[in-house]
CSV table of C-alpha atoms in Angstrom, one decimal:
chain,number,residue,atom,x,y,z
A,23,UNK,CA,90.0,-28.9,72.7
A,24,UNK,CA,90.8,-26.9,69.4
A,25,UNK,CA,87.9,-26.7,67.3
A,26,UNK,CA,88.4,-27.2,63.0
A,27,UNK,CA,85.8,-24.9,62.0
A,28,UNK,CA,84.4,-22.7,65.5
A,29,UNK,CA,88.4,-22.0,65.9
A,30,UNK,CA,90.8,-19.4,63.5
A,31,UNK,CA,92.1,-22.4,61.8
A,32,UNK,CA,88.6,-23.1,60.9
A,33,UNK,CA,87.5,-19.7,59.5
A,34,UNK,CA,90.8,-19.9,57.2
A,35,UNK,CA,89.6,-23.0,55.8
A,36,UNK,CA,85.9,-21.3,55.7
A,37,UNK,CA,87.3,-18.4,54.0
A,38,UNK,CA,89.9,-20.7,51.2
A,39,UNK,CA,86.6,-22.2,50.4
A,40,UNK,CA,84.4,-19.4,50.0
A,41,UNK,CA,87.1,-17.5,48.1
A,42,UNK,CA,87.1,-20.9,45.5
A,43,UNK,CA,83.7,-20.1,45.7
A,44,UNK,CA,83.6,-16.8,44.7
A,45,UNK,CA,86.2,-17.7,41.4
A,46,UNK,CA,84.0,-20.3,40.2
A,47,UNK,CA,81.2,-17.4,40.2
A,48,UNK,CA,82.7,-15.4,37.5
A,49,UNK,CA,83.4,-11.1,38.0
A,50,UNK,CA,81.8,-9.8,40.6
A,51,UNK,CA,78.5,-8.5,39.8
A,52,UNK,CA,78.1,-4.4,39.3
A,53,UNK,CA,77.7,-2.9,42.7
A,54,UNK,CA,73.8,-1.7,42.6
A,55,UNK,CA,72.7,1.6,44.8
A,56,UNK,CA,72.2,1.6,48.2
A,57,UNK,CA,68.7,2.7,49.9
A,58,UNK,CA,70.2,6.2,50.3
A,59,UNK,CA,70.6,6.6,46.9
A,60,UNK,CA,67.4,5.0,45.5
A,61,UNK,CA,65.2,7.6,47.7
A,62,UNK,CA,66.3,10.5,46.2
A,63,UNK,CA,65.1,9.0,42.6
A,64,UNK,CA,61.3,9.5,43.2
A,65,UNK,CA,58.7,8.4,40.5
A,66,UNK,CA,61.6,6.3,38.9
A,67,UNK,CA,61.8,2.4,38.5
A,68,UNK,CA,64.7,1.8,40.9
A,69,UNK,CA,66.6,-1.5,41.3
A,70,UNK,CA,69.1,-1.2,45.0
A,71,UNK,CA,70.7,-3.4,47.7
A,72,UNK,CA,70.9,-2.5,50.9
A,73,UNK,CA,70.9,-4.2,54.9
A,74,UNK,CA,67.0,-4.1,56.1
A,75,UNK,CA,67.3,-2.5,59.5
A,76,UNK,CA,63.6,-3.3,60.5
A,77,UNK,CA,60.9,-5.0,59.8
A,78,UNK,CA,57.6,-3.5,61.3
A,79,UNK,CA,53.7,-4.9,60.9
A,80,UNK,CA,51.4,-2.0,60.3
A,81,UNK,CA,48.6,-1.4,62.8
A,82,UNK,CA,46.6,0.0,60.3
A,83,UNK,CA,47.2,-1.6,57.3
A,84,UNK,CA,47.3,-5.2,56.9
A,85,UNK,CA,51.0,-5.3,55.5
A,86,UNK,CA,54.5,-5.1,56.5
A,87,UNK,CA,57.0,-2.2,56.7
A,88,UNK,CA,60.9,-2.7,55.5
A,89,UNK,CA,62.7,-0.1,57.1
A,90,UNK,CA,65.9,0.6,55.4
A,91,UNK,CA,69.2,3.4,56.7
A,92,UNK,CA,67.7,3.1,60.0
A,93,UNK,CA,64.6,1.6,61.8
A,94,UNK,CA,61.1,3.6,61.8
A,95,UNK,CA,60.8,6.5,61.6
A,96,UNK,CA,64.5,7.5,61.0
A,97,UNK,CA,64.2,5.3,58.3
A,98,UNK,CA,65.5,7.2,54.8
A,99,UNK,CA,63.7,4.0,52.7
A,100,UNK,CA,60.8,1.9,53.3
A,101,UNK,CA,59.4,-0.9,51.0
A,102,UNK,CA,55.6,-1.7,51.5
A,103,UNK,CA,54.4,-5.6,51.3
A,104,UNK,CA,50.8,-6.7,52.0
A,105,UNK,CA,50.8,-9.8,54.6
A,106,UNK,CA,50.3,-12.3,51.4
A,107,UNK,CA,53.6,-11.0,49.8
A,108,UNK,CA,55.5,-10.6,52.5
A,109,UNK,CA,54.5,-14.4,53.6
A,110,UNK,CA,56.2,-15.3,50.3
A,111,UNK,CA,59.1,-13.3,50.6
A,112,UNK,CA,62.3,-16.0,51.4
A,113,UNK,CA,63.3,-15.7,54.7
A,114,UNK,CA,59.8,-13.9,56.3
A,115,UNK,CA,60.3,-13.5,59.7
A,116,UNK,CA,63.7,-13.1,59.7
A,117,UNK,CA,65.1,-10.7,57.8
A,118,UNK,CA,66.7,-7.5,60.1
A,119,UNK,CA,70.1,-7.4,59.2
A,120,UNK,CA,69.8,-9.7,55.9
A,121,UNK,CA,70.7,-7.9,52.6
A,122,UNK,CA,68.4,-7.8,49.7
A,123,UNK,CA,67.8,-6.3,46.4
A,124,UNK,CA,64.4,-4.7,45.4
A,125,UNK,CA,63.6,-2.9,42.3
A,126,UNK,CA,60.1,-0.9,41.7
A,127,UNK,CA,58.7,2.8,41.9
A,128,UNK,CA,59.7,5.0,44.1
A,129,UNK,CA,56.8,7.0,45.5
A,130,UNK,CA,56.7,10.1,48.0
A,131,UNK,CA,54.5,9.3,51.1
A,132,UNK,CA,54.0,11.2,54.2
A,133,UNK,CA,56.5,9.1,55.8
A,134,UNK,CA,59.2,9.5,53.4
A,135,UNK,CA,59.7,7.7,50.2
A,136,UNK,CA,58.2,4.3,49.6
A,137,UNK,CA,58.3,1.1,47.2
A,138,UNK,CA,55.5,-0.5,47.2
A,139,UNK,CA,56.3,-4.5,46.5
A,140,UNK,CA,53.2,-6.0,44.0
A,141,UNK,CA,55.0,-9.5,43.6
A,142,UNK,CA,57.8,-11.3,45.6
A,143,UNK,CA,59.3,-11.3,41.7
A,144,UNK,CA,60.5,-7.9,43.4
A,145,UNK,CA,62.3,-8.9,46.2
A,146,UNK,CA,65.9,-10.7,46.2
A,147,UNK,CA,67.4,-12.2,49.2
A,148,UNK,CA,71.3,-12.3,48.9
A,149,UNK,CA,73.3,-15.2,50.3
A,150,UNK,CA,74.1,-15.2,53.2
A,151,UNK,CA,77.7,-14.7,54.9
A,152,UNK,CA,78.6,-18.7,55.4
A,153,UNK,CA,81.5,-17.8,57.7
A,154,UNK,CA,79.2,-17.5,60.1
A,155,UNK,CA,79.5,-21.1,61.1
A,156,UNK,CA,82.9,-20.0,62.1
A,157,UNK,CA,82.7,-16.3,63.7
A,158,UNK,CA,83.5,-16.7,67.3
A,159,UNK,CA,81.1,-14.2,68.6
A,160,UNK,CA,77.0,-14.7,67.4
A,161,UNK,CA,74.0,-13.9,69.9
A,162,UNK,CA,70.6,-12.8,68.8
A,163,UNK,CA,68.0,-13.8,66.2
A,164,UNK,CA,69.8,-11.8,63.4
A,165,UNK,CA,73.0,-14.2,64.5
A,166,UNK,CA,71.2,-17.1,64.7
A,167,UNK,CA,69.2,-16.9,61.3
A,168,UNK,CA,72.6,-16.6,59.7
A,169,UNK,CA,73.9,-19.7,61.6
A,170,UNK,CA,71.3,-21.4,60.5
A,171,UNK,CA,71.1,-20.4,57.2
A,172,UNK,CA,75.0,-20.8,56.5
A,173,UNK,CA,74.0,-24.5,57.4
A,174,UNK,CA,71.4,-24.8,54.9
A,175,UNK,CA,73.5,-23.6,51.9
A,176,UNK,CA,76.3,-26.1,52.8
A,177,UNK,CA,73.2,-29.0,52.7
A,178,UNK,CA,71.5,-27.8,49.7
A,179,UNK,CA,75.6,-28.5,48.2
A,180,UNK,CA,75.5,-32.3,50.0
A,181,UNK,CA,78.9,-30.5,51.6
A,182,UNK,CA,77.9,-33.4,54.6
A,183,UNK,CA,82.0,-33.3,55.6
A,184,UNK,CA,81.7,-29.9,56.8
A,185,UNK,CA,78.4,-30.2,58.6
A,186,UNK,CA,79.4,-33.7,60.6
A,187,UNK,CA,82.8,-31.6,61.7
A,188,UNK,CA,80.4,-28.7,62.8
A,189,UNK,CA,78.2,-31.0,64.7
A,190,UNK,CA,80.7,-33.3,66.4
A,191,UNK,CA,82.0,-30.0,67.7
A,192,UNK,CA,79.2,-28.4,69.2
A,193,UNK,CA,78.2,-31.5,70.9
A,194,UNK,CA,81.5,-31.4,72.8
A,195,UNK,CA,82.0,-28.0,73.2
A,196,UNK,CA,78.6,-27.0,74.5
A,197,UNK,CA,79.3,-23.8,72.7
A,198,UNK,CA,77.0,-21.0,73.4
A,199,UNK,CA,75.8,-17.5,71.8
A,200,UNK,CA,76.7,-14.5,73.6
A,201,UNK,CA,72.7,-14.5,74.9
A,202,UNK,CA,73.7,-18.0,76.3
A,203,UNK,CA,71.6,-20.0,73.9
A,204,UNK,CA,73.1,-23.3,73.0
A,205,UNK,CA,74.8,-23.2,69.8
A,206,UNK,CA,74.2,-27.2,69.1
A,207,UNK,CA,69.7,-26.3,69.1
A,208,UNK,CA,70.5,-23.7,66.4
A,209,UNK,CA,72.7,-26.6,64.2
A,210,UNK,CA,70.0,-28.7,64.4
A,211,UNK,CA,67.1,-26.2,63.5
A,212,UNK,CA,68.8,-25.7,60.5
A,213,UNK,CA,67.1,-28.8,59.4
A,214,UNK,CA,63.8,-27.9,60.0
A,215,UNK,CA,61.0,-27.5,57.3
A,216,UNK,CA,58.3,-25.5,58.1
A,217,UNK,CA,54.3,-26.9,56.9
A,218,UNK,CA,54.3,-24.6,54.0
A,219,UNK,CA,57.5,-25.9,52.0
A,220,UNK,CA,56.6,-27.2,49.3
A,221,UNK,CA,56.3,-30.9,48.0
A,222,UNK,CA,59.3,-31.1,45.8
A,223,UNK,CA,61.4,-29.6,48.9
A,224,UNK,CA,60.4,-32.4,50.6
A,225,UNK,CA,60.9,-34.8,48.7
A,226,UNK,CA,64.6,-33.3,47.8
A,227,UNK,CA,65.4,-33.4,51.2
A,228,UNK,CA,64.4,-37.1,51.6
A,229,UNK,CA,67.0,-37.5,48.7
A,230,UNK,CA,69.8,-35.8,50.6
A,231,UNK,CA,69.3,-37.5,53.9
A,232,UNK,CA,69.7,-40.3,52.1
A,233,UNK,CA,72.9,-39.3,50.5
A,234,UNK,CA,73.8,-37.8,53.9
A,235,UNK,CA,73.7,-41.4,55.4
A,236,UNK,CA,75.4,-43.2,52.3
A,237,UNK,CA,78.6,-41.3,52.9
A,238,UNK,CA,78.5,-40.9,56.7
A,239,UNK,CA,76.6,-44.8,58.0
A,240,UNK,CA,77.8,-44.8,61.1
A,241,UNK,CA,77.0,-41.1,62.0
A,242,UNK,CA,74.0,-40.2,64.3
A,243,UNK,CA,73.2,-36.7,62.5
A,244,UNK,CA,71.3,-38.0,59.6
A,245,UNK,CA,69.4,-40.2,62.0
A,246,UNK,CA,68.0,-37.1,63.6
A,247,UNK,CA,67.6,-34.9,60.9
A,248,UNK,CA,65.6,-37.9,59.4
A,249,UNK,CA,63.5,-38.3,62.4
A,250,UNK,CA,63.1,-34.7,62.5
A,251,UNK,CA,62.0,-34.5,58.7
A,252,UNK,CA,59.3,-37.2,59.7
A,253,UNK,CA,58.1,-34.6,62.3
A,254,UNK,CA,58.0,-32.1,59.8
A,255,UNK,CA,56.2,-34.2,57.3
A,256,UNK,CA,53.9,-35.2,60.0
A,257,UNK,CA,52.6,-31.5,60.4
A,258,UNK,CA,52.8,-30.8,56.6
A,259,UNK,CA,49.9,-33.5,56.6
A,260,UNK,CA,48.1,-32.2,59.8
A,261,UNK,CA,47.7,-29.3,58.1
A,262,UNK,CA,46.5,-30.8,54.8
A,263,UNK,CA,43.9,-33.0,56.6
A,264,UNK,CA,43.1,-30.7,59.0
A,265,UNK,CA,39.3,-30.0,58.0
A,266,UNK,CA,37.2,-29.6,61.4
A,267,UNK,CA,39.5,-31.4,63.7
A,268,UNK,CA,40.7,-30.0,67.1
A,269,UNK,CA,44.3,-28.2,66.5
A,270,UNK,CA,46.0,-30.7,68.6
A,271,UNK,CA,45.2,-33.9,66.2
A,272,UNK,CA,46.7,-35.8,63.5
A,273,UNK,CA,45.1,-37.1,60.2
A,274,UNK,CA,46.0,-40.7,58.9
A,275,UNK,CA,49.2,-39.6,57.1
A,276,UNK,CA,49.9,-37.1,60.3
A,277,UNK,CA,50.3,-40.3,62.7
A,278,UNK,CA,52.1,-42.5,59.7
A,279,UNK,CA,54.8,-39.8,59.9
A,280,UNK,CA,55.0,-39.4,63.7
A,281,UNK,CA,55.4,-43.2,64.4
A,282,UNK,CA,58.1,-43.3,61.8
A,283,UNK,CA,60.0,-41.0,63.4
A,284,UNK,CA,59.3,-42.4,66.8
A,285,UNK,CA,60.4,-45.7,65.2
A,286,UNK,CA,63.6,-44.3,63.5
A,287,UNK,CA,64.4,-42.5,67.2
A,288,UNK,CA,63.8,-46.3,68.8
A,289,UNK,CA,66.0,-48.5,66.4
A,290,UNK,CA,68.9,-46.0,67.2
A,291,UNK,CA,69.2,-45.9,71.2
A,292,UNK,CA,73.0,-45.2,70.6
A,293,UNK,CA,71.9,-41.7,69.3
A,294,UNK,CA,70.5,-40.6,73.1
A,295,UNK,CA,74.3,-38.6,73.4
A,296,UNK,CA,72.8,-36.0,71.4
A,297,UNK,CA,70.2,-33.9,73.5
A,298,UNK,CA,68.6,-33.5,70.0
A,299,UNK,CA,67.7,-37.0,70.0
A,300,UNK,CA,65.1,-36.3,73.3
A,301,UNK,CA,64.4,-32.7,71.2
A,302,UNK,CA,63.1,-35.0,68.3
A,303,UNK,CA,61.6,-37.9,70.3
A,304,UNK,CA,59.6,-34.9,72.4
A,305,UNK,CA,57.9,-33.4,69.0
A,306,UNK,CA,56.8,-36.7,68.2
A,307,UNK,CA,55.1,-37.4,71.9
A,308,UNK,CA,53.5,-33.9,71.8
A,309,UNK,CA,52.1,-34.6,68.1
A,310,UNK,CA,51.1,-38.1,69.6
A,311,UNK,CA,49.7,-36.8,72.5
A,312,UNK,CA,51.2,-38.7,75.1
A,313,UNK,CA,50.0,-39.4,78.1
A,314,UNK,CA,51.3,-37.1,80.8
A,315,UNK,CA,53.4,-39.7,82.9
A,316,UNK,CA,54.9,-41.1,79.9
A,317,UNK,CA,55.9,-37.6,79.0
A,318,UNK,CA,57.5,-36.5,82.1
A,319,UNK,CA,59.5,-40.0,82.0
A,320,UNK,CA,61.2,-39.2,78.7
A,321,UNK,CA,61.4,-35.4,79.7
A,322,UNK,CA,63.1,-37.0,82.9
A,323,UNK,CA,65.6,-38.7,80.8
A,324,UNK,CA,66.4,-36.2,78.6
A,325,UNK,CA,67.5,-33.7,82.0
A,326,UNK,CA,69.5,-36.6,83.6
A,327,UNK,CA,71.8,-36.3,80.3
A,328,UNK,CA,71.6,-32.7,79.7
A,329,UNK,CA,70.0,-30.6,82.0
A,330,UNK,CA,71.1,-27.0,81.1
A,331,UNK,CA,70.0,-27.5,77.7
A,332,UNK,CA,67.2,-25.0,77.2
A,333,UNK,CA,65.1,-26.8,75.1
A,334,UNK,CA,64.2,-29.7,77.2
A,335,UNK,CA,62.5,-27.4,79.0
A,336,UNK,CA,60.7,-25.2,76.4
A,337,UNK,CA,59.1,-28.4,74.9
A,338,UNK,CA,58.0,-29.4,78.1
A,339,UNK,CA,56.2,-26.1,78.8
A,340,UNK,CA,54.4,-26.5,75.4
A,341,UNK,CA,52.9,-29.9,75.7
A,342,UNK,CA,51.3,-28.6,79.4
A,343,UNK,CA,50.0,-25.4,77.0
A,344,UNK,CA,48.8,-27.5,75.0
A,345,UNK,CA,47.6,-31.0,77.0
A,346,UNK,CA,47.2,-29.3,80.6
A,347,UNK,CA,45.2,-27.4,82.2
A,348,UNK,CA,44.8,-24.2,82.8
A,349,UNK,CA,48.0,-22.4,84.2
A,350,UNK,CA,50.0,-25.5,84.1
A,351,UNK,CA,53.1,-24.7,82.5
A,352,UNK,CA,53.2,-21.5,84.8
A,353,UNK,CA,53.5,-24.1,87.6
A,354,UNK,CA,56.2,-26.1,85.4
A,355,UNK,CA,58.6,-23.0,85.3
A,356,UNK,CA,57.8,-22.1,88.8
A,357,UNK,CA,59.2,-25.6,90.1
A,358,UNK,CA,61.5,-25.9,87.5
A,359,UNK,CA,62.6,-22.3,89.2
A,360,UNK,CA,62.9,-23.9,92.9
A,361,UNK,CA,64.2,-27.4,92.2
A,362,UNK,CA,67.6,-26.0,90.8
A,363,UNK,CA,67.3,-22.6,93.3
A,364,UNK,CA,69.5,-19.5,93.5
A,365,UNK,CA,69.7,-17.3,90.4
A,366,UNK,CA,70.3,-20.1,87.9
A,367,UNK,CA,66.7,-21.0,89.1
A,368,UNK,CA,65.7,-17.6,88.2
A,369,UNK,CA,67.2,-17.4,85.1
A,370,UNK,CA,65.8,-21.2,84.0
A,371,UNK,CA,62.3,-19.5,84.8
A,372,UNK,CA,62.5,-16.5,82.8
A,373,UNK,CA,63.7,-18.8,80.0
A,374,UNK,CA,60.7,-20.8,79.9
A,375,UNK,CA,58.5,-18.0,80.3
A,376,UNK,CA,60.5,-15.9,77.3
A,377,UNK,CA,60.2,-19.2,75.1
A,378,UNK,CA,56.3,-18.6,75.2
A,379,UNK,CA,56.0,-15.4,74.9
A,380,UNK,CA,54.9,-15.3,71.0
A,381,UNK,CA,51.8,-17.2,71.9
A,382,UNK,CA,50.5,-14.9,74.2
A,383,UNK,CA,51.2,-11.7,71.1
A,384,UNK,CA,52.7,-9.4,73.7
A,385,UNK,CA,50.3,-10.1,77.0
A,386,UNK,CA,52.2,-12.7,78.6
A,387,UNK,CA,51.3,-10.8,82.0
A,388,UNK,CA,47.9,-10.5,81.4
A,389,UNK,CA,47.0,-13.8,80.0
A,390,UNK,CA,49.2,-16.2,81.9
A,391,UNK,CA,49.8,-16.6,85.6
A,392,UNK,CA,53.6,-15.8,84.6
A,393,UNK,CA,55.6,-13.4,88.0
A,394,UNK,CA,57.6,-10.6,86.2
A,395,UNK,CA,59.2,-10.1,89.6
A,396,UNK,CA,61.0,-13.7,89.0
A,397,UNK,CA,61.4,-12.9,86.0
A,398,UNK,CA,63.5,-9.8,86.3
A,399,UNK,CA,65.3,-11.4,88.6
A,400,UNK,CA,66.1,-14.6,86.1
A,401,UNK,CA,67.1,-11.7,83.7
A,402,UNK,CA,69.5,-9.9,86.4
A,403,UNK,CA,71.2,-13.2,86.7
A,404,UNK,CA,71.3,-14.0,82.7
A,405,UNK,CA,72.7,-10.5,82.3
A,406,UNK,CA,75.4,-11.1,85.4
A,407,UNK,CA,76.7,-14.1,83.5
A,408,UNK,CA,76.4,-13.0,79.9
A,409,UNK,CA,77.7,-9.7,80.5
A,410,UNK,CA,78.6,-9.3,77.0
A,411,UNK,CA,74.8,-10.1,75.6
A,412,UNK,CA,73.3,-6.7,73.9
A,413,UNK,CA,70.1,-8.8,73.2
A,414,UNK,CA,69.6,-10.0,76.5
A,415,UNK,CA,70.0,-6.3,77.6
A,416,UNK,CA,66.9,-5.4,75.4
A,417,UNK,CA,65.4,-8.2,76.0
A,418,UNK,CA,65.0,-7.4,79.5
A,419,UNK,CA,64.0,-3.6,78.5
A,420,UNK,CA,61.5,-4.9,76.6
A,421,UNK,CA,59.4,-6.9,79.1
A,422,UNK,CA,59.7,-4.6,81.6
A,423,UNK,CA,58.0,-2.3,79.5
A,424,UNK,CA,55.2,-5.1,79.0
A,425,UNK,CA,54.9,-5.4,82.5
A,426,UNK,CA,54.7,-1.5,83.3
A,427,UNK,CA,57.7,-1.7,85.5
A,428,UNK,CA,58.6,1.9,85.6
A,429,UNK,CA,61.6,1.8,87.8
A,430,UNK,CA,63.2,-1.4,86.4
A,431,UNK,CA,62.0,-0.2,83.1
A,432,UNK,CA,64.3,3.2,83.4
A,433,UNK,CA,67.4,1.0,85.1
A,434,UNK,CA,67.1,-1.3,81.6
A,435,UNK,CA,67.0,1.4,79.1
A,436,UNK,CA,70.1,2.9,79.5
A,437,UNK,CA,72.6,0.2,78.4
A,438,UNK,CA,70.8,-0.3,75.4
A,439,UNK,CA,70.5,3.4,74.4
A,440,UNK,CA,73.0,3.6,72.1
A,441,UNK,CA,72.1,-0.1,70.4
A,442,UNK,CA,68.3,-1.0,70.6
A,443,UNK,CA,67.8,-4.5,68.8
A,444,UNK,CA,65.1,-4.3,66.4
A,445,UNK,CA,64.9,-8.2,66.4
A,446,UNK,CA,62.6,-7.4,69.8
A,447,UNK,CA,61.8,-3.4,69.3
A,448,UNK,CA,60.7,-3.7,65.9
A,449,UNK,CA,61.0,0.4,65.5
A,450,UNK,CA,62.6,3.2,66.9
A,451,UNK,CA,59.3,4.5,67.6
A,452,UNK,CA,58.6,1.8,70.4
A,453,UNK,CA,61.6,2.5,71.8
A,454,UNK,CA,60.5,6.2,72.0
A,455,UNK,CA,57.3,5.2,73.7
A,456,UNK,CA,59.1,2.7,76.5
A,457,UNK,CA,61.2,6.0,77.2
A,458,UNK,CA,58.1,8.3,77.7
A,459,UNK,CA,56.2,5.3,79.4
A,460,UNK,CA,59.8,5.0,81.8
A,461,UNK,CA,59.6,8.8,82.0
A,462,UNK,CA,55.9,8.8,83.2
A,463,UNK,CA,54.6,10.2,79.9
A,464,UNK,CA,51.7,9.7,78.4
A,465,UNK,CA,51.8,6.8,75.4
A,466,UNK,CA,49.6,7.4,72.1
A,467,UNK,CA,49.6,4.4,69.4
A,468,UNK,CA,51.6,4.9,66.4
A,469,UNK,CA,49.7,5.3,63.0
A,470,UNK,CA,52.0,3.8,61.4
């Protein structure tokens, strides 16, 4: 099937619009300094642009480090932000690779000169490339942030014609990212709104799903990303009404919001060819709290229609993380692992173990009942059919160097010498330490 907009016909029509784009703009602004440039002005007010090439949490600060020219500590620029600023910053969490424009003082430190950010007034996020929608090679967070965020500049201009081409492709396609990710779970996170957005971009969404669903009435898209702004509403009120309720419950307005989507979901059965409609229907059970069995029925479902899609199966290990007991979802993976067998079991395992791995802050091994040994082995078999995946290359590195896996530790590392992702290293300097740990050094904590 030739695709409009994933194919090279697509990115010429990309490119004609962004190109109209770009006219309707004006001139092109005055090119602004690079990083490089702005270092050498110490004790001057600077104003640059420049790509940030890491983003690292101090350990002894309570801030963030933006590493710019090259990750810590090869870094020739860093910008300082305390953990409220950077919260506030657009695109927090996110933002290796991204290009921005900071002004403020430039200050000597003992690392190397240093901006220190005193309001997110200081701090400009640039757009983002929106041919990414069309590039034919994305893997990694960086690549996926920009997916996602090309997505959201073509809602925020109601450009609904592109996004339903877009979407009816990747459900037929089954297009993935070089890491093997499924292309069509990144589309649809586009449309999600996190707790702390605030209430007039809420209610501006409601407006544009409305408008989404004038123009296209018999597509199934706004249908989910209606039921999905429900969800999203839903946990924008848990965590207004929270007070001294357990973390798992909903206030009035919280249970309001997940029945409506649970009732929008319902009234369009016609909408079960999208796996996104089980993605949906599962984050209103687990906000629901639905009994196990009736769980597992629609998690049953959802696999008879789609079972290689990743996120069936990510879901289900959080509601048994968060409804059952003790080392359940460590059980999930492990049958999950021997009811499909071989190396694709392998490889579903280390998926589901991966997927939790930011709950657990860097002790999966010691916290959960997770088997690296399976797990290296799910990433041997990732890495044999993704060949081309850099991040699943460090990606593996990494969690053998969580697991002290010396041997497999020193196999990893050398693909990824020459092109350690800082969307899972953070610094250079961790890479440093894996090496020394690999090479049976001893490991000291960075100051930084």
């Amino acid at each position: 099937m030739a695709l409009r907009l994933r194919g090279l016909a697509g990115l010429a029509i990309v490119n004609a619009l962004l190109v109209a784009a770009a006219i309707a703009l004006g001139q092109e602004e005055q090119k602004l300094p690079d990083a490089a440039t702005a270092a050498k002005q110490l004790y001057q007010n600077v104003i640059f642009e420049d790509v940030i090439k890491a983003v690292s949490k101090s350990k002894t600060h309570d801030g963030f480090y933006l590493s710019f020219g090259a990750p810590y500590p090869k870094q020739i620029l860093s910008v300082w932000a305390s953990n409220e600023t950077y919260h506030k910053l657009p695109g927090a969490g996110a933002l290796v690779g991204r290009t921005v424009r900071i002004r403020g003082m430039v200050d000597p430190t003992a690392s190397g000169p240093m901006i220190y950010l005193e309001s997110p007034a200081q701090f400009q996020l640039r757009r983002v490339d929106e041919a990414m929608i069309s590039k034919t090679e994305l893997e990694g967070k960086g690549d996926r942030h920009q997916f996602i965020m090309a997505i959201r500049y073509r809602l925020q201009r109601n450009d609904f014609d592109t996004i339903e081409i877009l979407g009816s492709e990747l459900h037929q396609s089954h297009e993935r990212f070089l890491d093997g990710r499924w292309m069509l779970d990144a589309f649809f996170g586009a449309f999600k709104l996190g707790a702390d957005r605030s209430n007039e971009t809420f209610e501006q969404r409601a407006r544009t799903i409305t408008d989404w669903k004038a123009r296209y009435p018999e597509s199934v898209l706004p249908i989910l990303v209606e039921a999905r702004f429900r969800v999203d509403l839903a946990w924008k009120w848990r965590a207004l009404e929270a007070g001294d309720k357990p973390p798992n419950e909903c206030g009035q307005h919280c249970e309001q919001e997940l029945a409506a989507a649970r009732q929008i979901l319902e009234a369009r059965p016609q909408a079960k060819t999208s796996p996104n409609y089980f993605v949906e229907m599962i984050g209103a059970a687990l906000g629901q709290g639905w009994k196990k069995e009736d769980y597992f029925r629609l998690f049953a479902e959802a696999v008879s229609r789609e079972p290689e899609y990743d996120r069936f199966y990510s879901a289900a290990a959080n509601y048994l993380r968060w409804y059952g007991k003790k080392g359940e979802w460590e059980t999930f993976a492990e049958e999950q692992r021997r009811k499909l067998g071989g190396p694709e079991g392998d490889a579903r395992y280390t998926r589901i173990a991966w997927s939790q791995e930011d709950e657990y802050r860097h002790h999966l091994f010691d916290r959960t009942a997770i088997s690296w040994p399976i797990m290296a082995a799910g990433f041997d078999a990732l890495i044999r059919q993704y060949p081309a995946s850099n991040y699943l290359k460090n990606a593996y590195a990494y969690f053998a160097w969580e697991a002290k896996d010396r041997a497999r530790l020193r196999t990893a590392l050398e693909p990824i010498k020459a092109h350690p992702d800082m969307d899972i290293w953070v610094n250079l300097e961790n890479v440093q330490f894996a090496e020394k740990f690999a090479a049976a050094e001893s490991v000291g904590a960075s100051a930084r």
